[in-house]
Coordinates of C-alpha atoms in Angstrom, one line a residue:
M1 CA -6.8 -91.4 -84.0
Q2 CA -9.9 -90.1 -84.7
T3 CA -11.7 -87.6 -82.9
A4 CA -15.1 -86.3 -83.0
S5 CA -15.7 -82.4 -83.0
C6 CA -19.3 -82.6 -84.4
K7 CA -22.3 -83.2 -82.3
R8 CA -25.7 -84.2 -83.7
K9 CA -28.6 -83.0 -82.6
F10 CA -31.7 -84.5 -83.3
P11 CA -35.0 -82.0 -83.6
L12 CA -38.1 -82.5 -82.0
D13 CA -40.1 -83.2 -84.8
P14 CA -38.0 -85.2 -87.3
P15 CA -37.9 -84.3 -91.0
P16 CA -39.8 -86.5 -93.6
P17 CA -37.8 -89.8 -94.6
Q18 CA -36.6 -88.4 -98.0
E19 CA -34.8 -85.7 -96.5
H20 CA -32.1 -88.8 -95.0
P21 CA -32.2 -91.1 -98.0
H22 CA -29.2 -92.3 -97.0
K23 CA -30.7 -93.8 -93.8
R24 CA -32.9 -96.9 -93.8
L25 CA -35.6 -96.5 -91.8
S26 CA -37.4 -98.8 -88.8
L27 CA -40.3 -101.0 -89.6
G28 CA -43.6 -98.9 -88.8
S29 CA -41.7 -95.9 -88.1
P30 CA -41.1 -92.5 -89.4
R31 CA -38.0 -92.0 -88.0
S32 CA -34.8 -93.3 -89.0
W33 CA -33.0 -96.0 -86.8
E34 CA -30.5 -93.7 -85.8
E35 CA -33.1 -91.2 -84.5
E36 CA -35.0 -94.2 -83.0
F37 CA -32.0 -95.6 -81.2
F38 CA -30.1 -92.0 -79.9
A39 CA -33.6 -90.7 -79.0
N40 CA -33.5 -88.4 -75.9
S41 CA -29.5 -88.8 -75.4
P42 CA -27.3 -86.2 -75.4
G43 CA -25.2 -85.0 -78.6
I44 CA -23.4 -88.1 -80.4
P45 CA -20.6 -88.1 -82.7
D46 CA -21.1 -87.3 -86.0
W47 CA -19.0 -90.4 -86.6
I48 CA -20.6 -93.0 -84.9
W49 CA -23.6 -93.3 -87.1
A50 CA -21.7 -92.3 -90.5
S51 CA -18.7 -94.7 -89.8
D52 CA -18.4 -98.0 -91.8
V53 CA -18.4 -100.9 -89.4
D54 CA -18.4 -103.7 -91.8
R55 CA -15.3 -102.9 -93.7
E56 CA -12.5 -105.8 -93.6
P57 CA -11.1 -106.3 -89.8
L58 CA -8.0 -106.1 -89.1
R59 CA -6.2 -108.8 -89.7
F60 CA -3.2 -110.0 -87.1
H61 CA 0.0 -109.0 -88.2
E62 CA 2.2 -112.1 -87.4
T63 CA 2.5 -115.3 -89.9
L64 CA 3.2 -117.9 -87.6
L65 CA 0.9 -118.6 -83.8
E66 CA 1.1 -121.8 -82.1
L67 CA -2.0 -122.9 -80.2
V68 CA -0.2 -124.1 -77.0
R69 CA -3.3 -124.5 -74.6
P70 CA -7.0 -123.8 -73.7
F71 CA -7.3 -121.4 -71.0
N72 CA -10.8 -122.3 -70.0
H73 CA -13.0 -125.4 -70.8
P74 CA -16.6 -123.9 -71.9
V75 CA -19.7 -126.3 -72.2
P76 CA -19.6 -127.7 -75.4
D77 CA -22.4 -125.8 -76.8
A78 CA -20.4 -122.5 -75.7
P79 CA -19.6 -119.9 -78.6
A80 CA -15.9 -119.5 -77.9
Q81 CA -13.0 -120.6 -76.4
V82 CA -10.1 -118.8 -75.5
W83 CA -6.4 -120.2 -76.0
L84 CA -2.8 -119.3 -75.0
A85 CA -0.7 -119.0 -78.3
R86 CA 2.9 -118.4 -79.4
G87 CA 3.6 -116.0 -81.9
E88 CA 6.7 -114.9 -83.4
T89 CA 7.0 -112.0 -80.9
G90 CA 5.6 -113.2 -77.9
F91 CA 2.5 -114.8 -76.3
Y92 CA -1.0 -114.0 -76.7
A93 CA -4.6 -114.9 -75.8
V94 CA -6.7 -116.2 -78.6
K95 CA -10.4 -116.4 -78.5
L96 CA -11.8 -119.0 -80.9
F97 CA -15.3 -119.0 -82.3
K98 CA -16.9 -122.0 -83.5
P99 CA -18.3 -121.3 -86.9
Y100 CA -21.8 -119.8 -87.5
A101 CA -23.5 -122.5 -89.4
D102 CA -26.1 -122.1 -91.9
D103 CA -28.2 -124.4 -88.9
D104 CA -27.0 -121.7 -86.5
A105 CA -28.5 -118.9 -88.6
K106 CA -32.0 -121.0 -89.7
A107 CA -32.6 -121.6 -86.0
Q108 CA -31.8 -118.1 -85.0
A109 CA -34.2 -116.7 -88.2
A110 CA -37.1 -119.2 -87.3
R111 CA -37.2 -117.4 -83.4
L112 CA -37.4 -114.4 -85.4
S113 CA -41.0 -112.2 -86.5
D114 CA -41.7 -112.3 -90.3
P115 CA -40.7 -111.2 -92.7
K116 CA -37.5 -113.5 -92.2
P117 CA -34.3 -112.2 -92.9
S118 CA -31.7 -113.3 -95.2
L119 CA -29.2 -115.8 -93.5
Q120 CA -26.3 -113.4 -94.4
K121 CA -28.2 -110.5 -92.0
V122 CA -29.0 -113.2 -89.2
R123 CA -25.2 -114.0 -89.6
H124 CA -24.3 -110.3 -89.2
D125 CA -26.7 -109.4 -86.3
F126 CA -26.0 -112.5 -84.2
S127 CA -22.9 -114.5 -84.8
P128 CA -20.6 -113.8 -82.0
F129 CA -17.2 -113.3 -83.3
A130 CA -19.1 -110.8 -86.0
L131 CA -20.2 -109.1 -83.0
E132 CA -17.3 -109.3 -80.9
T133 CA -14.7 -107.9 -83.9
R134 CA -17.5 -104.9 -84.4
A135 CA -17.1 -103.7 -80.9
Y136 CA -12.9 -104.3 -80.9
E137 CA -13.0 -102.5 -84.5
R138 CA -14.6 -99.6 -83.3
I139 CA -12.6 -99.1 -80.2
R140 CA -9.2 -99.3 -82.0
K141 CA -10.2 -96.9 -84.4
F142 CA -12.2 -94.5 -82.0
C143 CA -11.3 -94.7 -78.7
P144 CA -9.0 -92.2 -76.9
A145 CA -5.6 -93.2 -75.9
S146 CA -5.6 -92.7 -72.3
Q147 CA -9.5 -94.9 -72.4
Q148 CA -7.7 -97.9 -74.6
S149 CA -6.1 -99.9 -71.2
F150 CA -10.0 -99.9 -70.2
F151 CA -10.1 -103.1 -72.7
R152 CA -8.2 -105.6 -73.8
R153 CA -5.7 -104.6 -76.4
Y154 CA -6.6 -106.3 -79.7
H155 CA -4.4 -107.6 -82.6
G156 CA -6.8 -108.5 -85.0
T157 CA -8.7 -111.5 -86.5
I158 CA -7.4 -114.6 -87.8
E159 CA -8.5 -118.1 -89.4
I160 CA -6.8 -121.5 -88.2
P161 CA -7.3 -124.8 -89.5
A162 CA -9.3 -126.7 -87.3
S163 CA -7.2 -130.2 -87.3
P164 CA -4.5 -128.9 -84.5
L165 CA -7.3 -128.5 -81.9
G166 CA -8.7 -132.1 -82.5
R167 CA -11.8 -131.2 -81.9
S168 CA -15.0 -133.1 -83.1
S169 CA -17.4 -129.6 -82.5
V170 CA -15.3 -128.3 -85.4
R171 CA -17.8 -128.2 -88.3
T172 CA -15.9 -126.4 -90.9
S173 CA -11.8 -126.1 -92.2
R174 CA -11.5 -123.2 -90.2
R175 CA -12.3 -121.7 -87.3
Q176 CA -12.4 -117.2 -86.5
G177 CA -10.6 -116.2 -83.7
I178 CA -9.7 -112.9 -82.3
V179 CA -6.1 -112.4 -80.8
F180 CA -5.3 -109.9 -77.5
D181 CA -3.1 -109.7 -75.2
V182 CA -2.8 -112.3 -72.5
L183 CA -4.5 -111.1 -69.3
T184 CA -2.4 -111.7 -66.3
I185 CA -3.1 -111.1 -62.1
G186 CA -0.4 -109.4 -61.9
L187 CA 0.7 -105.8 -62.5
E188 CA 1.5 -106.3 -66.0
G189 CA -0.6 -104.1 -67.9
R190 CA -2.1 -102.6 -64.9
R191 CA -3.2 -98.8 -65.1
L192 CA -4.5 -96.4 -62.1
H193 CA -8.2 -95.0 -62.8
S194 CA -9.0 -91.7 -61.7
A195 CA -11.0 -91.7 -58.4
G196 CA -13.1 -88.9 -59.7
V197 CA -16.8 -89.7 -59.8
V198 CA -18.1 -90.6 -63.4
D199 CA -21.1 -88.3 -64.6
D200 CA -24.5 -89.5 -64.3
S201 CA -23.2 -92.1 -61.6
A202 CA -24.6 -90.3 -58.8
P203 CA -28.1 -92.8 -58.5
H204 CA -26.1 -95.9 -58.8
A205 CA -23.3 -94.9 -55.8
E206 CA -26.2 -93.8 -53.7
A207 CA -28.0 -97.1 -54.2
L208 CA -25.1 -99.1 -53.6
R209 CA -24.5 -97.3 -50.3
T210 CA -27.7 -97.7 -49.0
E211 CA -27.4 -101.4 -50.0
L212 CA -23.6 -102.0 -48.7
A213 CA -25.5 -100.4 -45.1
K214 CA -27.5 -103.3 -44.7
L215 CA -24.6 -105.4 -44.5
D216 CA -22.2 -106.5 -41.9
V217 CA -18.9 -105.2 -43.7
S218 CA -16.1 -103.0 -42.8
P219 CA -16.0 -98.9 -43.9
F220 CA -12.8 -100.0 -45.9
E221 CA -14.8 -102.5 -48.0
K222 CA -17.5 -100.2 -48.4
K223 CA -15.3 -97.7 -49.5
W224 CA -13.4 -100.2 -52.1
Y225 CA -17.2 -101.2 -53.4
S226 CA -17.7 -98.1 -54.3
S227 CA -15.0 -97.6 -55.7
V228 CA -15.0 -100.8 -57.9
L229 CA -18.3 -99.7 -58.8
N230 CA -17.1 -96.1 -60.1
D231 CA -14.3 -97.8 -61.6
R232 CA -16.4 -100.3 -63.9
L233 CA -18.7 -97.4 -64.7
R234 CA -16.1 -95.6 -65.9
M235 CA -14.7 -98.4 -68.2
A236 CA -18.5 -98.8 -69.8
M237 CA -19.4 -95.5 -70.3
S238 CA -15.9 -95.1 -72.3
A239 CA -17.6 -98.4 -74.6
H240 CA -20.9 -96.5 -74.6
A241 CA -19.3 -93.3 -75.5
L242 CA -18.5 -95.2 -79.0
G243 CA -21.8 -96.8 -79.7
V244 CA -21.1 -99.5 -78.2
L245 CA -23.0 -101.7 -75.8
H246 CA -21.4 -104.8 -74.0
G247 CA -25.0 -106.6 -73.5
D248 CA -24.0 -109.4 -71.3
I249 CA -22.6 -107.4 -68.4
K250 CA -21.4 -110.5 -65.4
P251 CA -18.8 -110.6 -62.6
D252 CA -16.5 -112.2 -64.7
C253 CA -16.4 -109.8 -67.8
F254 CA -13.9 -107.0 -66.3
G255 CA -11.3 -109.7 -64.8
L256 CA -10.3 -113.0 -64.6
P257 CA -11.4 -116.0 -62.1
N258 CA -8.7 -116.3 -60.2
S259 CA -8.0 -112.4 -59.5
P260 CA -10.0 -110.4 -57.1
H261 CA -9.4 -107.2 -58.8
D262 CA -10.6 -105.8 -62.3
I263 CA -8.1 -105.7 -65.1
A264 CA -10.4 -104.5 -68.2
L265 CA -13.6 -104.8 -69.6
H266 CA -14.0 -107.6 -72.1
D267 CA -15.9 -110.7 -74.2
F268 CA -17.9 -108.2 -76.2
S269 CA -19.3 -111.5 -77.9
R270 CA -23.2 -110.2 -77.3
A271 CA -22.4 -106.6 -78.0
Y272 CA -24.0 -104.2 -80.0
T273 CA -22.4 -101.4 -82.2
F274 CA -24.3 -99.1 -83.6
T275 CA -24.8 -99.4 -87.5
R276 CA -26.6 -97.5 -90.1
E277 CA -29.1 -100.4 -90.5
R278 CA -31.4 -101.4 -88.0
P279 CA -30.7 -104.3 -86.3
Y280 CA -33.0 -107.3 -87.2
A281 CA -33.3 -108.5 -83.4
M282 CA -34.8 -105.3 -82.7
N283 CA -37.1 -105.1 -85.8
G284 CA -41.0 -105.4 -84.5
I285 CA -40.6 -104.9 -81.0
L286 CA -43.6 -102.7 -80.1
R287 CA -41.3 -100.5 -77.6
L288 CA -37.9 -100.1 -78.2
R289 CA -35.1 -100.0 -76.2
T290 CA -33.3 -96.7 -77.2
F291 CA -29.5 -96.0 -76.4
K292 CA -30.3 -94.2 -73.3
H293 CA -32.3 -97.2 -71.9
A294 CA -29.8 -99.9 -72.6
V295 CA -27.0 -97.7 -71.0
E296 CA -29.2 -97.4 -68.2
V297 CA -29.4 -101.2 -67.7
E298 CA -26.1 -101.9 -67.9
R299 CA -25.3 -99.5 -65.6
R300 CA -27.8 -101.3 -63.2
N301 CA -26.2 -105.0 -64.3
I302 CA -22.6 -103.2 -63.0
R303 CA -24.2 -102.3 -60.0
S304 CA -25.9 -105.5 -59.1
C305 CA -22.6 -107.4 -59.7
V306 CA -20.3 -105.3 -57.5
L307 CA -23.4 -105.7 -54.8
E308 CA -23.7 -109.4 -55.4
M309 CA -19.8 -109.1 -54.8
A310 CA -20.3 -107.3 -51.5
K311 CA -23.1 -109.9 -50.3
S312 CA -20.5 -112.8 -51.0
A313 CA -17.5 -111.1 -49.1
H314 CA -15.3 -110.7 -52.3
L315 CA -12.7 -108.9 -50.3
F316 CA -13.2 -109.9 -46.9
N317 CA -12.2 -113.6 -47.9
H318 CA -9.3 -112.4 -50.3
F319 CA -7.8 -110.4 -47.3
R320 CA -8.8 -113.2 -44.8
R321 CA -6.1 -115.2 -47.2
L322 CA -3.7 -112.8 -47.3
L323 CA -3.7 -112.2 -43.7
G324 CA -3.8 -115.8 -42.6
L325 CA -6.2 -114.6 -39.9
T326 CA -9.4 -116.0 -38.2
E327 CA -12.6 -114.5 -39.4
E328 CA -13.0 -112.1 -36.4
D329 CA -8.8 -111.0 -36.5
T330 CA -9.5 -110.3 -40.0
R331 CA -12.2 -108.0 -39.3
T332 CA -10.6 -106.3 -36.6
V333 CA -7.4 -105.8 -39.0
L334 CA -10.1 -104.6 -41.9
S335 CA -11.7 -101.9 -39.7
S336 CA -8.1 -100.8 -37.6
A337 CA -7.5 -96.5 -37.8
I338 CA -4.4 -94.7 -37.3
P339 CA -4.5 -92.0 -34.6
R340 CA -4.6 -88.6 -36.3
S341 CA -1.8 -87.8 -34.3
L342 CA 0.3 -90.2 -35.6
L343 CA -0.5 -90.2 -39.1
A344 CA 2.9 -88.3 -40.1
T345 CA 4.7 -90.9 -38.6
E346 CA 2.5 -94.0 -39.2
L347 CA 1.4 -93.6 -43.2
P348 CA 5.3 -93.8 -45.8
L349 CA 5.8 -92.5 -48.9
I350 CA 4.7 -94.7 -51.8
V351 CA 6.2 -94.5 -55.3
L352 CA 4.7 -96.3 -58.3
S353 CA 6.0 -96.6 -61.6
V354 CA 2.7 -97.6 -63.8
G355 CA 0.7 -96.7 -66.7
M356 CA -2.2 -93.9 -66.5
T357 CA -5.4 -93.8 -67.7
D358 CA -6.2 -90.0 -67.3
D359 CA -5.1 -86.9 -69.6
G360 CA -4.3 -84.7 -66.7
P361 CA -3.3 -84.7 -63.0
F362 CA -5.6 -87.0 -60.7
F363 CA -5.8 -88.6 -57.3
P364 CA -6.1 -92.6 -58.2
S365 CA -8.8 -94.9 -57.2
L366 CA -8.9 -97.1 -54.3
S367 CA -10.0 -100.1 -56.2
S368 CA -7.3 -99.2 -59.3
V369 CA -4.1 -98.9 -56.3
L370 CA -4.6 -101.5 -53.9
P371 CA -3.3 -104.1 -56.3
F372 CA 0.3 -102.0 -56.0
L373 CA -0.5 -102.2 -52.2
E374 CA -0.7 -105.9 -51.5
P375 CA 1.9 -108.1 -50.4
A376 CA 3.0 -109.5 -53.7
S377 CA 3.7 -105.8 -55.2
S378 CA 4.9 -103.9 -52.1
G379 CA 7.0 -106.5 -50.3
R380 CA 5.0 -105.5 -47.5
P381 CA 2.2 -107.5 -44.9
A382 CA -1.1 -107.1 -45.6
A383 CA -1.8 -105.8 -42.2
W384 CA 0.1 -102.7 -43.7
T385 CA -1.8 -102.7 -47.1
T386 CA -5.1 -102.4 -45.2
T387 CA -3.8 -99.7 -43.4
V388 CA -2.7 -97.6 -45.8
A389 CA -5.7 -98.2 -48.0
N390 CA -7.9 -97.6 -45.4
H391 CA -6.2 -94.0 -44.7
L392 CA -5.9 -92.8 -48.8
E393 CA -7.9 -89.5 -47.9
H394 CA -4.4 -89.0 -45.4
F395 CA -2.4 -88.6 -48.9
V396 CA -1.7 -86.4 -51.9
S397 CA -0.9 -88.0 -55.2
A398 CA 2.3 -86.4 -56.9
S399 CA 2.6 -87.1 -60.7
C400 CA 4.3 -85.0 -63.5
S401 CA 3.6 -84.7 -67.5
E402 CA 5.6 -83.6 -70.0
V403 CA 5.1 -79.9 -71.2
K404 CA 6.4 -77.9 -74.4
D405 CA 9.9 -77.8 -75.1
S406 CA 12.2 -76.1 -72.9
G407 CA 14.2 -74.1 -75.2
V408 CA 17.7 -75.5 -73.8
A409 CA 18.8 -78.4 -75.7
S410 CA 19.7 -80.3 -72.8
M411 CA 16.9 -80.1 -70.5
G412 CA 13.7 -81.2 -70.8
S413 CA 10.1 -79.4 -68.9
K414 CA 8.1 -80.9 -66.7
M415 CA 4.9 -79.6 -64.7
V416 CA 4.6 -81.6 -61.4
S417 CA 1.1 -81.7 -60.0
L418 CA 0.1 -82.4 -56.4
V419 CA -3.5 -83.4 -55.7
A420 CA -5.6 -83.9 -52.8
F421 CA -8.0 -87.1 -52.1
T422 CA -10.8 -84.8 -53.3
G423 CA -9.5 -84.5 -56.8
T424 CA -8.3 -81.0 -56.3
V425 CA -5.0 -79.5 -57.7
I426 CA -3.6 -77.9 -54.3
E427 CA -0.2 -77.1 -55.9
Q428 CA 1.7 -77.2 -59.5
L429 CA 5.3 -76.8 -60.3
S430 CA 7.3 -76.5 -63.1
L431 CA 10.9 -78.1 -63.4
L432 CA 13.7 -78.4 -66.0
C433 CA 15.3 -81.9 -65.6
P434 CA 18.3 -83.7 -67.8
R435 CA 16.3 -84.5 -71.1
Q436 CA 17.7 -88.1 -70.6
L437 CA 15.1 -88.2 -67.7
T438 CA 12.2 -87.0 -69.3
T439 CA 11.0 -90.3 -70.6
H440 CA 9.8 -93.4 -68.9
P441 CA 10.0 -96.7 -70.6
A442 CA 7.1 -98.8 -71.6
A443 CA 4.6 -95.9 -71.4
T444 CA 4.9 -96.0 -67.8
S445 CA 5.0 -92.6 -65.4
T446 CA 5.8 -91.8 -61.8
L447 CA 2.9 -91.4 -59.3
A448 CA 3.7 -90.6 -55.7
L449 CA 1.4 -91.0 -53.0
L450 CA 2.3 -88.7 -50.2
P451 CA 1.0 -88.4 -46.8
S452 CA -0.4 -85.1 -46.4
A453 CA 0.6 -84.8 -43.1
W454 CA 4.2 -84.1 -44.4
L455 CA 3.4 -81.1 -46.7
E456 CA 3.9 -78.9 -43.5
N457 CA 7.6 -78.9 -43.5
L458 CA 8.3 -79.9 -46.8
D459 CA 9.8 -78.1 -49.8
T460 CA 7.7 -79.5 -52.7
R461 CA 10.3 -77.9 -55.0
I462 CA 13.0 -80.1 -53.9
F463 CA 10.7 -83.1 -53.3
S464 CA 9.7 -82.7 -56.7
W465 CA 12.9 -82.7 -58.1
A466 CA 14.4 -85.9 -56.3
L467 CA 11.0 -87.4 -57.1
F468 CA 11.0 -87.0 -61.0
C469 CA 14.4 -85.4 -61.9
C470 CA 17.1 -87.4 -59.4
S471 CA 17.7 -91.0 -61.3
S472 CA 18.0 -92.7 -58.0
L473 CA 14.2 -92.4 -57.6
S474 CA 13.0 -91.5 -61.4
G475 CA 14.9 -94.2 -62.7
D476 CA 14.5 -96.5 -60.3
A477 CA 13.4 -99.8 -61.8
R478 CA 10.8 -101.3 -59.4
Q479 CA 7.0 -100.7 -59.5
V480 CA 6.7 -100.2 -56.5
R481 CA 9.1 -98.4 -53.7
V482 CA 8.2 -97.3 -50.2
M483 CA 10.0 -94.5 -48.0
D484 CA 9.8 -93.4 -44.5
R485 CA 10.1 -89.9 -44.0
E486 CA 14.2 -89.7 -43.0
Q487 CA 14.4 -91.8 -46.3
L488 CA 12.8 -89.2 -48.4
Y489 CA 15.0 -86.3 -46.5
A490 CA 18.0 -88.4 -47.2
E491 CA 17.5 -89.1 -50.9
M492 CA 16.2 -85.0 -51.1
K493 CA 19.5 -83.8 -49.5
R494 CA 21.7 -86.2 -51.9
C495 CA 19.8 -85.2 -55.4
H496 CA 19.8 -80.9 -54.1

């Protein structure tokens, strides 16, 4: 993983072009494309403009890949179709692109201003396959490990003969494709995101709250839509930090049509990944859209998509189906609250075995944790799901991280953190655990949601030992485990 420690600051008065002979100047401007595009932006990592994005992309590593069936049936002129494919080690999703032929490039060039670019330049700047590959190559090379799950897992590019598809629209003997992990609506591959507020998101969060106040939605729904906005902004911000603009923010680019919950930001077939050469699509435009402006446009589009979800009763309809109730009764359940005096007895301990997307201790967002609370995951009724989700502010999260070697051959050291709903770390404990219990399979970790009302009479060190070092809990294969206080105390007593 490459990281950037150098930040490039642009001078108020840019130096003359000859001081940057390696940079291509945009038409009609004394500034380089880099300086135009990143004008008024904060420090930009040096590698964003210096990296060579047009090197040969990663090739899919398996030699045999059998197309099984299409995942979708787009309109005939759609640039791509996603297929389920069987490889040597499992199943994949393959996004197959129509060839971007000379006729396509000529038609696109005809719509551009003079002087006309070469067909090679048009293909470079407009081919959906090239645009998406370029974005995923940037993500593969530079995205921090903790943020990679914000995007589909990319396995490289392929070329597949056209004949097995039997499609008359194929105009060449080969089709280009990109291989990804298969997106699923279940818990597989899901990650918990931090509920912490994304930088510079306050205006959008406030604007959404203002619009939600005009709608007939419950407080629970308002909190969920605000959480969805924050999580989506976080995903987009991760791409922006890599110099990648998605270019086509719409409701279905964060998940699947049959899933109410977001999974990952995908479909970069109209993305712009910064390159040192100015893209021809922007040549001749008098008012340039800078990176900063384009980022703000994408944030507004994300907010608009979330607002449309609220207007269409996206979450309400989902829970109405889960509850199997009338509209009126569903509203009652979504708005129900537990009296404060009963929080200690009504709220449970919830232990999750799940992947994380944060480098440090955090409290999970409502949007990312809700799929783990629903009946299909927790085994509890939908009314229980809404009750817990409605009272997340009355929980603390407990998670742990591996720390440096303990110095004892058979023991490993862990740092346990208790984090309040506000994101404040309220306690940290260092534990020595048997080494065989310090590693979780399949890159998962344990995170618990503990009712804050239990803390007054809880020995947090024994609790942490039972949760992260005792085999019956830390070795539990279930992704979601729910316990009442008596069950927890019995487990703590047994482990202690």
